[in-house]
Amino acid sequence: MMQYGRILVIGNLLATFAYAAVVPLSNSSVQNNLIDETKSHWWQTASFYQIYPRSFKDSSGDGVGDLRGIAEKLPYLKEIGITATWLSPIFASPMADFGYDISNFYEIDPMFGTMEDFEALIKKANEVGVKIILDFVPNHSSDECEWFQKSVDRDPVFENFYVWHPGKIVNGTRKPPTNWVSIFRGSAWKWNEKRQEYYLHQFVDKQPDFNYRNPTVRHYMNEILRFWLKKGVAGFRCDAVPNVFEVAPDAEGNYPDEPVNEGATDPDDHGYTKHIYTSDQPETINLVYEWRKVLDDFTAENGGDDKILMIETWSEIDIVMQYYGNETAEGAQMPFNFQMISRLNSNSNAYYYAETINLWMDKMPKGRTANWVLGNHDKNRVGTRLGAERIDLLNMLLLTLPGCSVTYQGEEIGMTDVWISWNDTVDPQACNADESVYLEKSRDPCRSPFQWSDEKNAGFTTGSKTWLPISDLYRDVNVKKERGVQLSHLNVYKKMQALRHDKTIKNGDSEVKPINENVLAIKRSLANYPTYVILLNINKTVETLDLHAVFNNLSTEMEYVIVTAKSIRRVGDRAYADQIILLPNEAVVLRTVK
Ligand code: GLC
């Protein structure tokens, strides 16, 4: 899930260099992205925004964000061009995993507000014109959920609602049924004294896994979807989807061990085994198709805009693509494209960026819509991971590729990770590690409170404390200040969002090419409309470029449409396509002049 940290970085480094050595310059294909506007759907060109409610805006003064805070800031989302926002969980929860451990799927946690607050949020969102998407957590509940308590008590309806097993006796001692390891470290099985059985938890032990081989569970989950659809949500981000099914038990009710990875030494580390029985079971894909049908049936009965599914999966790309659907069934409109998160690092060159982007476009089944994601509440922030000097460049990339964009809150103003001491660490994934490695695991640094202004606590709360520390940089990096600075991250982001309404950027073909190892170029074109070329200088070199050597059918004269603070050029300046100069880390949008 989110625990791969170091291995990935080294893997990416090797891959980056290996790729640079072997791949020819001309690697790119023209992607026909033409969207027939008469048949297009709202989500196909939408700009999505992820809100982590605990850290967005606190209206009550308790130092934790809430629904009224979100409602108050909806006009801000409109200001920055957002179509729809997905909210990390807001449901009743003991907060062992900050809301991803739900004790009642039908209630709002009092920390976030009341059901009336939620209804008011939907009402205001409709007025403002921003859609609300909820986080659906199908893999597990909290152990404090009534369903789990009833399962412990073997209530007939709930007895097999979770994955239970008596364990095995080895040399007279009772042991967990298998060697399965939790994503958050340690055995994935926990003994329950009352029921005298182990239950499975792929995340923390307070998150028991549902048993998806029980049709009643699937029915309950569909009911949850319908309940929130009736409240007026536009869809769901579905959490930890590859983990929902485990392999079916054998005739005796036993599960097999997972094979141990070569060289693995720590049996408590999730990387110890190959997760062939706890992840990506083939039934999962059809389950998503079933959820899609629930959404489509609801819309068919009740009218209104399409409802969408966003799927959280870090699986192999060929599996991810199956979530889109097939010839006979519709799947999720947006299986999240995490390629840019999992493959890119601060050493990646333009060839590797291009390969990463084109991989998705090449693998995507015909007729589906691409989506682009650079960050979320589980990953280091973009500026920390890929370089603070590349923040505008990366936002520009995200917003000019064809299809949907997804921005994690704060990336538009260039927030970076906050260092959090071991003592202040609260993320269970980090707390389950030890002090020497917690920083590699911790998701707290990217979850610090949103920086609204240079006032006390960055304008996030009127209270005196915040649940995680505020960034030291908040006096410079905040919405209020950036609104007033012409080429701030925020203003560049807003200009890019405005450009997404342009016909070519919205509906045109795309071509993503590395010009050399430092410069990535994206061409967007549409018959009878101006062509755009977006140039990103990933590195600190000064580049002189001849765009005719890279792209066909480009007129000679070009105009600067968007520049950043790293440019000396201004909007409206003209330049010849065969003599474009890019400064270190400069990113620009150019348009052909007739
Ligand atoms: C997903 C969420 C993560 C959570 C986990 C368990 O990966 O994004 O934050 O901890 O699922 O629900």
Coordinates of C-alpha atoms and ligand atoms in Angstrom, one line a residue:
M1 CA 0.0 0.0 0.0
M2 CA 2.1 2.9 1.2
Q3 CA 5.0 1.1 2.9
Y4 CA 7.4 0.6 0.0
G5 CA 9.4 3.8 0.5
R6 CA 13.1 3.0 0.2
I7 CA 13.0 0.0 -2.0
L8 CA 11.0 1.9 -4.6
V9 CA 13.3 4.9 -4.6
I10 CA 16.3 2.6 -5.3
G11 CA 14.3 0.7 -7.9
N12 CA 13.3 3.9 -9.6
L13 CA 16.8 5.3 -9.6
L14 CA 18.1 2.2 -11.4
A15 CA 15.2 2.2 -13.8
T16 CA 15.7 5.9 -14.5
F17 CA 19.3 5.4 -15.5
A18 CA 18.7 2.1 -17.3
Y19 CA 15.9 3.7 -19.3
A20 CA 17.9 6.8 -20.2
A21 CA 20.6 4.6 -21.7
V22 CA 18.4 2.6 -24.0
V23 CA 15.4 4.5 -25.1
P24 CA 15.5 6.5 -28.3
L25 CA 14.5 10.2 -28.3
S26 CA 11.4 9.7 -30.4
N27 CA 9.6 7.5 -27.9
S28 CA 6.0 8.8 -27.9
S29 CA 2.8 8.2 -29.5
V30 CA 0.0 10.6 -30.5
Q31 CA -2.9 9.9 -28.2
N32 CA -6.3 10.5 -29.8
N33 CA -8.2 12.0 -27.0
L34 CA -11.0 13.5 -29.0
I35 CA -14.0 13.8 -26.8
D36 CA -17.3 14.1 -28.5
E37 CA -18.8 16.9 -26.5
T38 CA -22.4 15.8 -27.2
K39 CA -21.7 12.5 -25.5
S40 CA -19.2 13.7 -22.9
H41 CA -19.6 13.1 -19.2
W42 CA -18.8 15.7 -16.5
W43 CA -16.0 13.7 -14.9
Q44 CA -14.1 13.2 -18.2
T45 CA -12.3 16.5 -18.0
A46 CA -12.9 17.3 -14.3
S47 CA -10.4 18.7 -11.8
F48 CA -10.7 16.7 -8.6
Y49 CA -9.4 17.8 -5.2
Q50 CA -8.8 15.6 -2.2
I51 CA -9.7 17.0 1.2
Y52 CA -8.3 15.4 4.3
P53 CA -11.0 16.7 6.6
R54 CA -9.0 16.6 9.8
S55 CA -6.5 19.1 8.3
F56 CA -8.5 21.3 6.0
K57 CA -10.4 23.9 8.1
D58 CA -11.5 23.8 11.8
S59 CA -14.6 25.8 12.6
S60 CA -15.0 24.6 16.2
G61 CA -11.7 25.5 17.6
D62 CA -10.7 22.0 18.8
G63 CA -7.7 21.8 16.5
V64 CA -9.3 19.2 14.1
G65 CA -10.9 20.2 10.8
D66 CA -14.6 19.6 10.4
L67 CA -17.6 19.7 7.9
R68 CA -18.5 23.3 8.7
G69 CA -14.9 24.2 7.9
I70 CA -15.2 22.5 4.6
A71 CA -18.5 24.2 3.8
E72 CA -17.0 27.6 4.6
K73 CA -14.2 27.0 2.2
L74 CA -16.2 25.6 -0.8
P75 CA -16.0 29.0 -2.6
Y76 CA -12.2 28.6 -2.4
L77 CA -12.5 25.3 -4.3
K78 CA -14.6 27.1 -6.9
E79 CA -12.0 29.9 -7.1
I80 CA -9.2 27.4 -7.9
G81 CA -11.3 25.7 -10.6
I82 CA -12.3 22.4 -8.8
T83 CA -15.2 20.4 -10.2
A84 CA -15.5 17.8 -7.4
T85 CA -13.8 17.1 -4.1
W86 CA -13.3 13.7 -2.4
L87 CA -13.3 13.7 1.4
S88 CA -11.3 11.2 3.4
P89 CA -13.6 9.4 5.9
I90 CA -15.9 11.5 8.0
F91 CA -17.9 8.6 9.6
A92 CA -18.1 7.6 13.3
S93 CA -14.7 6.2 14.3
P94 CA -12.5 5.6 17.3
M95 CA -9.8 7.2 15.0
A96 CA -7.2 4.3 15.4
D97 CA -6.4 5.0 11.7
F98 CA -7.9 8.5 11.6
G99 CA -11.3 7.6 10.3
Y100 CA -10.3 4.6 8.1
D101 CA -11.6 2.5 11.1
I102 CA -15.3 3.1 10.9
S103 CA -17.6 2.1 13.8
N104 CA -20.8 3.3 12.1
F105 CA -21.0 3.6 8.3
Y106 CA -24.2 5.6 8.6
E107 CA -23.1 8.3 11.1
I108 CA -20.9 11.4 10.9
D109 CA -18.3 11.4 13.6
P110 CA -19.1 14.2 16.2
M111 CA -15.5 15.4 15.7
F112 CA -16.5 16.4 12.1
G113 CA -20.0 17.5 12.9
T114 CA -23.6 16.2 12.6
M115 CA -25.7 14.7 9.8
E116 CA -27.3 18.2 9.6
D117 CA -23.9 19.6 8.9
F118 CA -23.3 17.1 6.2
E119 CA -26.7 17.9 4.6
A120 CA -25.8 21.6 4.8
L121 CA -22.5 20.9 3.1
I122 CA -24.2 19.1 0.2
K123 CA -26.7 22.0 -0.1
K124 CA -23.9 24.6 -0.2
A125 CA -21.8 22.4 -2.6
N126 CA -24.8 22.3 -5.0
E127 CA -25.1 26.1 -4.8
V128 CA -21.4 26.7 -5.3
G129 CA -21.2 24.1 -8.0
V130 CA -18.6 21.7 -6.5
K131 CA -19.5 18.0 -6.3
I132 CA -18.9 16.0 -3.1
I133 CA -17.5 12.5 -3.2
L134 CA -17.2 10.3 -0.1
D135 CA -14.5 7.8 0.9
F136 CA -16.0 4.3 1.0
V137 CA -14.0 1.9 3.1
P138 CA -15.2 -1.6 2.1
N139 CA -12.3 -3.8 3.4
H140 CA -12.8 -3.4 7.1
S141 CA -14.7 -1.7 9.9
S142 CA -13.5 -0.7 13.4
D143 CA -13.5 -3.4 16.0
E144 CA -15.9 -1.1 17.9
C145 CA -18.5 -1.4 15.1
E146 CA -21.7 -3.1 16.3
W147 CA -21.3 -5.6 13.4
F148 CA -18.0 -6.8 14.8
Q149 CA -19.3 -7.0 18.3
K150 CA -22.2 -9.2 17.1
S151 CA -19.8 -11.3 15.1
V152 CA -17.7 -11.9 18.3
D153 CA -21.0 -13.0 19.9
R154 CA -21.8 -15.2 17.0
D155 CA -25.1 -13.5 16.2
P156 CA -26.4 -15.5 13.3
V157 CA -26.5 -12.6 10.9
F158 CA -23.0 -11.5 11.7
E159 CA -21.2 -14.7 12.7
N160 CA -19.4 -14.9 9.3
F161 CA -19.3 -11.2 8.6
Y162 CA -15.5 -11.1 9.3
V163 CA -12.7 -13.6 8.6
W164 CA -12.4 -15.9 11.6
H165 CA -10.2 -18.9 12.3
P166 CA -9.4 -20.9 15.4
G167 CA -5.7 -21.0 14.5
K168 CA -3.4 -24.0 14.5
I169 CA -1.8 -25.9 17.3
V170 CA 1.9 -26.3 16.9
N171 CA 3.8 -28.3 19.6
G172 CA 0.8 -27.8 21.9
T173 CA 0.7 -24.0 21.4
R174 CA -2.0 -22.1 19.5
K175 CA -0.6 -20.1 16.6
P176 CA -2.2 -17.8 14.0
P177 CA -3.7 -19.7 11.1
T178 CA -1.2 -18.4 8.5
N179 CA 2.0 -16.3 8.1
W180 CA 0.0 -13.4 6.7
V181 CA 1.5 -10.0 7.6
S182 CA -0.5 -6.8 8.3
I183 CA 0.3 -3.8 6.0
F184 CA 0.9 -1.9 9.2
R185 CA 3.3 -4.6 10.5
G186 CA 3.0 -7.8 12.6
S187 CA 0.7 -10.8 12.1
A188 CA -2.5 -10.0 10.3
W189 CA -4.3 -12.2 12.8
K190 CA -5.4 -11.2 16.3
W191 CA -6.8 -13.5 18.9
N192 CA -10.2 -12.7 20.3
E193 CA -10.7 -14.1 23.8
K194 CA -14.4 -14.0 23.8
R195 CA -15.0 -15.8 20.5
Q196 CA -11.9 -18.0 21.1
E197 CA -10.8 -17.4 17.5
Y198 CA -8.4 -15.2 15.5
Y199 CA -9.8 -12.5 13.2
L200 CA -8.0 -11.2 10.1
H201 CA -6.9 -7.5 10.0
Q202 CA -4.8 -6.5 7.0
F203 CA -4.3 -3.0 8.5
V204 CA -4.2 -2.2 12.3
D205 CA -5.7 -4.7 14.7
K206 CA -8.6 -2.3 15.3
Q207 CA -9.6 -2.7 11.6
P208 CA -11.0 -6.3 11.2
D209 CA -11.4 -7.4 7.6
F210 CA -14.9 -8.1 6.3
N211 CA -15.5 -11.6 4.8
Y212 CA -16.4 -10.9 1.2
R213 CA -17.2 -14.5 0.5
N214 CA -20.3 -13.9 2.6
P215 CA -23.0 -12.4 0.3
T216 CA -24.6 -10.6 3.2
V217 CA -21.5 -8.5 3.6
R218 CA -21.7 -7.5 -0.1
H219 CA -25.4 -6.6 0.4
Y220 CA -24.6 -4.4 3.4
M221 CA -21.9 -2.6 1.5
N222 CA -24.3 -1.9 -1.4
E223 CA -26.8 -0.5 1.1
I224 CA -24.1 1.9 2.4
L225 CA -23.6 3.2 -1.1
R226 CA -27.3 3.7 -1.7
F227 CA -27.7 5.5 1.7
W228 CA -25.1 8.2 0.8
L229 CA -26.2 8.4 -2.8
K230 CA -29.6 9.4 -1.5
K231 CA -27.9 12.1 0.5
G232 CA -26.7 13.6 -2.8
V233 CA -23.1 12.6 -3.2
A234 CA -21.5 12.4 -6.6
G235 CA -19.7 9.2 -6.0
F236 CA -17.1 7.3 -4.0
R237 CA -13.4 7.0 -3.6
C238 CA -13.0 3.3 -2.7
D239 CA -10.4 2.5 -0.1
A240 CA -7.9 -0.4 -0.2
V241 CA -9.8 -2.3 -2.9
P242 CA -7.3 -5.0 -3.8
N243 CA -7.4 -6.2 -0.2
V244 CA -11.2 -6.9 0.1
F245 CA -11.1 -10.6 -0.9
E246 CA -8.8 -13.2 0.5
V247 CA -8.3 -16.6 -1.1
A248 CA -11.2 -18.9 -0.4
P249 CA -10.5 -21.3 2.5
D250 CA -10.1 -25.1 1.6
A251 CA -12.7 -27.7 2.5
E252 CA -11.5 -27.8 6.1
G253 CA -11.8 -24.0 6.3
N254 CA -8.0 -23.5 6.3
Y255 CA -6.0 -20.8 4.5
P256 CA -2.6 -21.3 2.9
D257 CA 0.6 -19.6 4.0
E258 CA 2.0 -16.9 1.6
P259 CA 5.4 -17.6 0.0
V260 CA 8.2 -15.8 1.7
N261 CA 10.1 -13.3 -0.5
E262 CA 13.7 -14.2 -1.3
G263 CA 16.1 -12.6 1.1
A264 CA 13.3 -11.4 3.4
T265 CA 14.4 -11.6 7.1
D266 CA 11.7 -9.7 9.1
P267 CA 8.5 -11.8 9.4
D268 CA 6.7 -8.8 10.8
D269 CA 7.3 -6.6 7.8
H270 CA 4.6 -6.6 5.2
G271 CA 7.3 -7.1 2.5
Y272 CA 8.2 -10.4 4.1
T273 CA 5.7 -12.4 1.9
K274 CA 4.3 -12.3 -1.6
H275 CA 0.7 -11.3 -1.2
I276 CA -0.8 -13.8 -3.5
Y277 CA -3.6 -14.8 -1.1
T278 CA -4.5 -11.5 0.5
S279 CA -4.4 -9.1 -2.4
D280 CA -5.7 -8.9 -6.0
Q281 CA -8.0 -11.9 -5.9
P282 CA -9.8 -12.2 -9.2
E283 CA -13.2 -11.7 -7.7
T284 CA -12.4 -8.1 -6.8
I285 CA -12.7 -6.8 -10.3
N286 CA -16.3 -8.0 -10.6
L287 CA -17.2 -6.6 -7.2
V288 CA -16.2 -3.2 -8.5
Y289 CA -18.5 -3.7 -11.5
E290 CA -21.2 -4.6 -9.1
W291 CA -20.7 -1.3 -7.2
R292 CA -20.8 0.6 -10.5
K293 CA -24.1 -1.0 -11.2
V294 CA -25.5 0.1 -7.9
L295 CA -24.5 3.7 -8.9
D296 CA -25.8 3.5 -12.4
D297 CA -29.1 2.0 -11.2
F298 CA -29.5 4.7 -8.7
T299 CA -29.0 7.4 -11.4
A300 CA -31.4 5.6 -13.7
E301 CA -34.0 5.6 -11.0
N302 CA -33.4 9.1 -9.6
G303 CA -31.9 11.1 -12.4
G304 CA -29.1 13.6 -12.0
D305 CA -25.5 13.5 -13.2
D306 CA -23.4 10.4 -13.4
K307 CA -22.1 9.0 -10.1
I308 CA -18.4 8.0 -10.2
L309 CA -16.1 5.5 -8.6
M310 CA -12.4 6.2 -7.9
I311 CA -10.5 3.1 -7.0
E312 CA -7.5 3.0 -4.7
T313 CA -5.2 0.3 -6.0
W314 CA -1.4 0.1 -6.1
S315 CA -1.5 -3.1 -8.1
E316 CA 0.3 -4.0 -11.3
I317 CA -0.9 -1.7 -14.1
D318 CA -2.4 -4.6 -16.1
I319 CA -4.6 -5.4 -13.1
V320 CA -5.4 -1.7 -12.5
M321 CA -6.7 -1.4 -16.1
Q322 CA -9.3 -4.2 -15.5
Y323 CA -11.1 -1.9 -13.0
Y324 CA -12.1 0.3 -15.9
G325 CA -14.6 -2.4 -17.1
N326 CA -14.8 -4.6 -20.2
E327 CA -16.9 -5.1 -23.3
T328 CA -19.9 -6.3 -21.2
A329 CA -19.6 -4.4 -17.9
E330 CA -18.8 -0.9 -16.8
G331 CA -16.2 -0.5 -14.0
A332 CA -14.8 2.5 -12.3
Q333 CA -14.5 5.7 -14.2
M334 CA -11.2 6.3 -12.3
P335 CA -9.0 3.5 -11.2
F336 CA -6.4 5.9 -9.7
N337 CA -3.4 6.4 -11.8
F338 CA -0.6 6.3 -9.2
Q339 CA 2.2 5.8 -11.8
M340 CA 3.6 9.2 -11.2
I341 CA 3.7 8.6 -7.5
S342 CA 5.2 5.2 -7.5
R343 CA 7.7 5.6 -10.4
L344 CA 9.0 9.1 -10.3
N345 CA 11.6 10.4 -7.8
S346 CA 13.7 13.5 -7.6
N347 CA 16.3 12.0 -10.0
S348 CA 13.9 10.9 -12.7
N349 CA 14.7 12.4 -16.1
A350 CA 12.5 13.5 -18.9
Y351 CA 12.7 10.1 -20.6
Y352 CA 11.3 8.5 -17.5
Y353 CA 8.6 11.0 -17.0
A354 CA 7.5 10.5 -20.6
E355 CA 7.6 6.7 -20.2
T356 CA 5.6 6.9 -17.0
I357 CA 2.9 9.0 -18.6
N358 CA 2.7 7.1 -21.9
L359 CA 2.6 3.8 -20.1
W360 CA -0.9 4.7 -18.8
M361 CA -2.1 6.0 -22.1
D362 CA -0.8 3.0 -24.0
K363 CA -2.3 0.5 -21.5
M364 CA -5.7 2.2 -21.0
P365 CA -8.5 0.3 -22.8
K366 CA -10.0 2.2 -25.7
G367 CA -12.7 4.7 -25.0
R368 CA -11.7 5.2 -21.3
T369 CA -10.6 8.4 -19.6
A370 CA -7.1 8.9 -18.2
N371 CA -6.6 10.4 -14.7
W372 CA -3.4 11.9 -13.2
V373 CA -2.6 11.9 -9.5
L374 CA 0.6 13.3 -7.9
G375 CA -0.2 13.0 -4.2
N376 CA -2.5 12.0 -1.4
H377 CA -2.8 11.7 2.3
D378 CA -0.6 8.6 2.4
K379 CA 2.4 9.9 0.5
N380 CA 5.1 12.6 1.0
R381 CA 4.1 15.8 -0.6
V382 CA 5.0 16.5 -4.2
G383 CA 7.5 19.3 -3.4
T384 CA 9.2 17.1 -0.8
R385 CA 9.3 14.0 -3.0
L386 CA 10.1 15.5 -6.3
G387 CA 11.6 18.8 -5.4
A388 CA 10.2 22.2 -4.2
E389 CA 11.7 23.9 -7.3
R390 CA 9.5 21.7 -9.4
I391 CA 6.1 22.5 -7.8
D392 CA 4.8 24.7 -10.6
L393 CA 6.2 22.4 -13.2
L394 CA 4.4 19.4 -11.7
N395 CA 1.1 21.3 -11.3
M396 CA 1.4 22.3 -14.9
L397 CA 2.0 18.7 -16.0
L398 CA -1.0 17.5 -13.9
L399 CA -3.3 20.0 -15.4
T400 CA -2.4 19.8 -19.1
L401 CA -2.5 16.0 -19.6
P402 CA -5.7 14.8 -21.2
G403 CA -8.5 13.6 -18.8
C404 CA -9.0 14.2 -15.1
S405 CA -6.6 15.7 -12.7
V406 CA -6.5 15.0 -8.9
T407 CA -4.9 17.5 -6.5
Y408 CA -4.3 16.7 -2.9
Q409 CA -5.1 19.7 -0.6
G410 CA -2.3 22.2 -0.3
E411 CA -0.4 21.2 -3.4
E412 CA -1.9 24.2 -5.2
I413 CA -0.1 26.5 -2.8
G414 CA 3.1 24.4 -2.7
M415 CA 2.8 23.0 0.8
T416 CA 5.7 20.7 1.7
D417 CA 6.0 18.0 4.3
V418 CA 6.3 19.0 8.0
W419 CA 9.0 17.2 10.0
I420 CA 7.2 15.6 13.0
S421 CA 9.2 14.2 16.0
W422 CA 8.8 10.6 17.1
N423 CA 7.0 11.9 20.3
D424 CA 4.4 13.9 18.2
T425 CA 3.9 11.0 15.7
V426 CA 0.4 9.7 15.6
D427 CA 0.1 7.7 12.4
P428 CA -0.4 4.0 13.3
Q429 CA 1.8 2.9 10.4
A430 CA 4.7 4.9 12.0
C431 CA 3.8 4.1 15.6
N432 CA 4.0 0.4 14.8
A433 CA 7.6 0.9 13.5
D434 CA 10.3 2.1 15.8
E435 CA 12.1 5.4 16.3
S436 CA 14.9 4.6 13.9
V437 CA 12.6 4.0 10.9
Y438 CA 9.4 5.8 11.7
L439 CA 10.0 8.7 9.3
E440 CA 10.1 6.2 6.4
K441 CA 6.6 5.0 7.4
S442 CA 5.0 8.1 8.7
R443 CA 2.1 9.7 6.8
D444 CA 1.8 12.5 9.3
P445 CA 4.2 14.9 7.5
C446 CA 1.8 15.3 4.5
R447 CA -1.2 15.6 6.7
S448 CA -0.3 18.9 8.5
P449 CA -3.0 21.5 8.7
F450 CA -3.8 23.5 5.6
Q451 CA -2.2 27.0 5.5
W452 CA -4.9 29.6 4.9
S453 CA -3.1 32.7 6.1
D454 CA -0.2 34.1 8.1
E455 CA -2.4 34.4 11.2
K456 CA -1.9 32.3 14.2
N457 CA -2.1 28.6 13.3
A458 CA -2.1 29.5 9.7
G459 CA -5.8 30.5 9.9
F460 CA -6.6 26.8 10.2
T461 CA -8.3 27.0 13.6
T462 CA -9.3 29.7 16.1
G463 CA -8.2 27.3 18.9
S464 CA -4.8 27.3 20.5
K465 CA -3.7 23.8 19.4
T466 CA -3.7 21.7 16.2
W467 CA -3.8 17.9 16.0
L468 CA -0.6 17.9 14.0
P469 CA 2.0 20.7 14.0
I470 CA 1.6 23.6 11.5
S471 CA 4.4 24.0 8.9
D472 CA 7.1 26.5 9.9
L473 CA 6.8 27.9 6.4
Y474 CA 3.2 29.0 6.8
R475 CA 3.9 32.7 6.9
D476 CA 5.1 32.6 3.3
V477 CA 3.2 29.6 2.0
N478 CA -0.5 30.4 2.5
V479 CA -3.6 31.2 0.4
K480 CA -3.9 34.8 1.6
K481 CA -0.4 35.8 0.7
E482 CA -0.3 33.8 -2.6
R483 CA -3.5 35.4 -3.8
G484 CA -1.6 38.7 -3.8
V485 CA 1.6 37.5 -5.6
Q486 CA 1.3 37.5 -9.3
L487 CA 3.2 34.3 -10.1
S488 CA 2.7 32.5 -6.8
H489 CA 2.1 28.7 -7.0
L490 CA -1.6 29.4 -6.3
N491 CA -1.9 31.9 -9.2
V492 CA 0.0 29.7 -11.6
Y493 CA -2.4 26.8 -10.6
K494 CA -5.4 29.0 -11.1
K495 CA -4.3 30.1 -14.5
M496 CA -3.7 26.5 -15.5
Q497 CA -7.2 25.6 -14.3
A498 CA -8.6 28.4 -16.4
L499 CA -6.8 27.1 -19.4
R500 CA -8.4 23.7 -18.9
H501 CA -11.6 25.2 -20.3
D502 CA -9.8 25.9 -23.6
K503 CA -11.1 23.6 -26.3
T504 CA -7.7 22.2 -27.3
I505 CA -6.6 21.5 -23.7
K506 CA -10.0 20.0 -22.9
N507 CA -10.7 17.9 -25.9
G508 CA -7.5 17.8 -28.0
D509 CA -5.1 15.0 -28.9
S510 CA -1.9 14.7 -26.8
E511 CA 1.7 13.9 -27.5
V512 CA 4.1 13.5 -24.6
K513 CA 7.8 13.5 -25.6
P514 CA 11.2 13.9 -23.9
I515 CA 13.2 16.5 -25.8
N516 CA 16.4 15.6 -24.1
E517 CA 17.0 14.2 -20.6
N518 CA 16.1 17.5 -19.0
V519 CA 13.0 18.7 -20.9
L520 CA 9.6 17.1 -21.2
A521 CA 7.2 18.4 -23.8
I522 CA 3.5 18.0 -24.1
K523 CA 1.7 18.9 -27.3
R524 CA -2.0 19.4 -27.3
S525 CA -3.8 19.9 -30.7
L526 CA -7.2 20.0 -32.1
A527 CA -8.2 20.6 -35.7
N528 CA -9.1 24.3 -36.4
Y529 CA -7.9 25.4 -32.9
P530 CA -4.5 26.7 -31.7
T531 CA -2.0 24.1 -30.7
Y532 CA -0.3 24.2 -27.3
V533 CA 3.1 23.1 -26.3
I534 CA 3.9 22.8 -22.6
L535 CA 7.6 22.7 -21.8
L536 CA 9.0 21.5 -18.5
N537 CA 12.6 21.9 -17.6
I538 CA 13.0 19.3 -14.9
N539 CA 16.6 20.2 -14.2
K540 CA 18.8 23.2 -13.4
T541 CA 20.3 23.6 -16.9
V542 CA 19.6 26.3 -19.4
E543 CA 18.1 24.8 -22.5
T544 CA 17.8 26.0 -26.1
L545 CA 15.2 24.0 -28.0
D546 CA 14.0 23.5 -31.5
L547 CA 10.5 22.3 -31.3
H548 CA 10.3 21.6 -35.0
A549 CA 12.8 18.8 -34.4
V550 CA 10.3 17.2 -32.0
F551 CA 6.8 17.9 -33.2
N552 CA 5.3 18.0 -36.7
N553 CA 2.9 20.6 -37.9
L554 CA 3.9 23.4 -35.6
S555 CA 3.8 26.9 -36.9
T556 CA 7.0 28.9 -36.5
E557 CA 5.7 31.7 -34.3
M558 CA 4.5 30.9 -30.8
E559 CA 3.1 33.0 -27.9
Y560 CA 3.7 32.6 -24.2
V561 CA 0.4 31.8 -22.5
I562 CA 1.5 30.8 -19.0
V563 CA 4.8 31.5 -17.3
T564 CA 6.0 30.9 -13.8
A565 CA 8.2 32.9 -11.4
K566 CA 11.2 31.1 -12.9
S567 CA 10.7 32.7 -16.3
I568 CA 12.0 36.0 -17.6
R569 CA 9.4 35.8 -20.4
R570 CA 6.0 37.4 -19.9
V571 CA 2.6 36.3 -21.0
G572 CA 2.0 37.6 -24.5
D573 CA 5.7 37.5 -25.5
R574 CA 6.4 35.9 -28.8
A575 CA 9.1 33.4 -29.7
Y576 CA 10.2 31.2 -32.7
A577 CA 9.5 27.5 -32.2
D578 CA 13.1 26.7 -33.3
Q579 CA 14.7 29.0 -30.7
I580 CA 13.0 28.5 -27.4
I581 CA 15.1 29.1 -24.3
L582 CA 14.2 27.5 -21.0
L583 CA 15.7 28.6 -17.7
P584 CA 16.5 26.2 -14.8
N585 CA 13.3 24.4 -13.7
E586 CA 11.2 26.8 -15.9
A587 CA 7.9 25.6 -17.1
V588 CA 5.8 27.4 -19.7
V589 CA 2.7 27.0 -21.9
L590 CA 3.2 28.2 -25.5
R591 CA 0.5 28.5 -28.1
T592 CA 0.8 28.7 -31.9
V593 CA 0.1 32.0 -33.5
K594 CA -1.7 31.8 -36.9
Ligands
GLC1 C1 -5.9 3.3 2.4 C2 -6.0 4.7 2.9 C3 -5.1 4.7 4.1 C4 -5.6 3.8 5.2 C5 -5.8 2.4 4.6 C6 -6.6 1.5 5.5 O1 -4.7 2.9 1.9 O2 -5.6 5.6 1.9 O3 -5.0 6.0 4.6 O4 -4.7 3.8 6.3 O5 -6.4 2.4 3.4 O6 -7.9 1.9 5.5

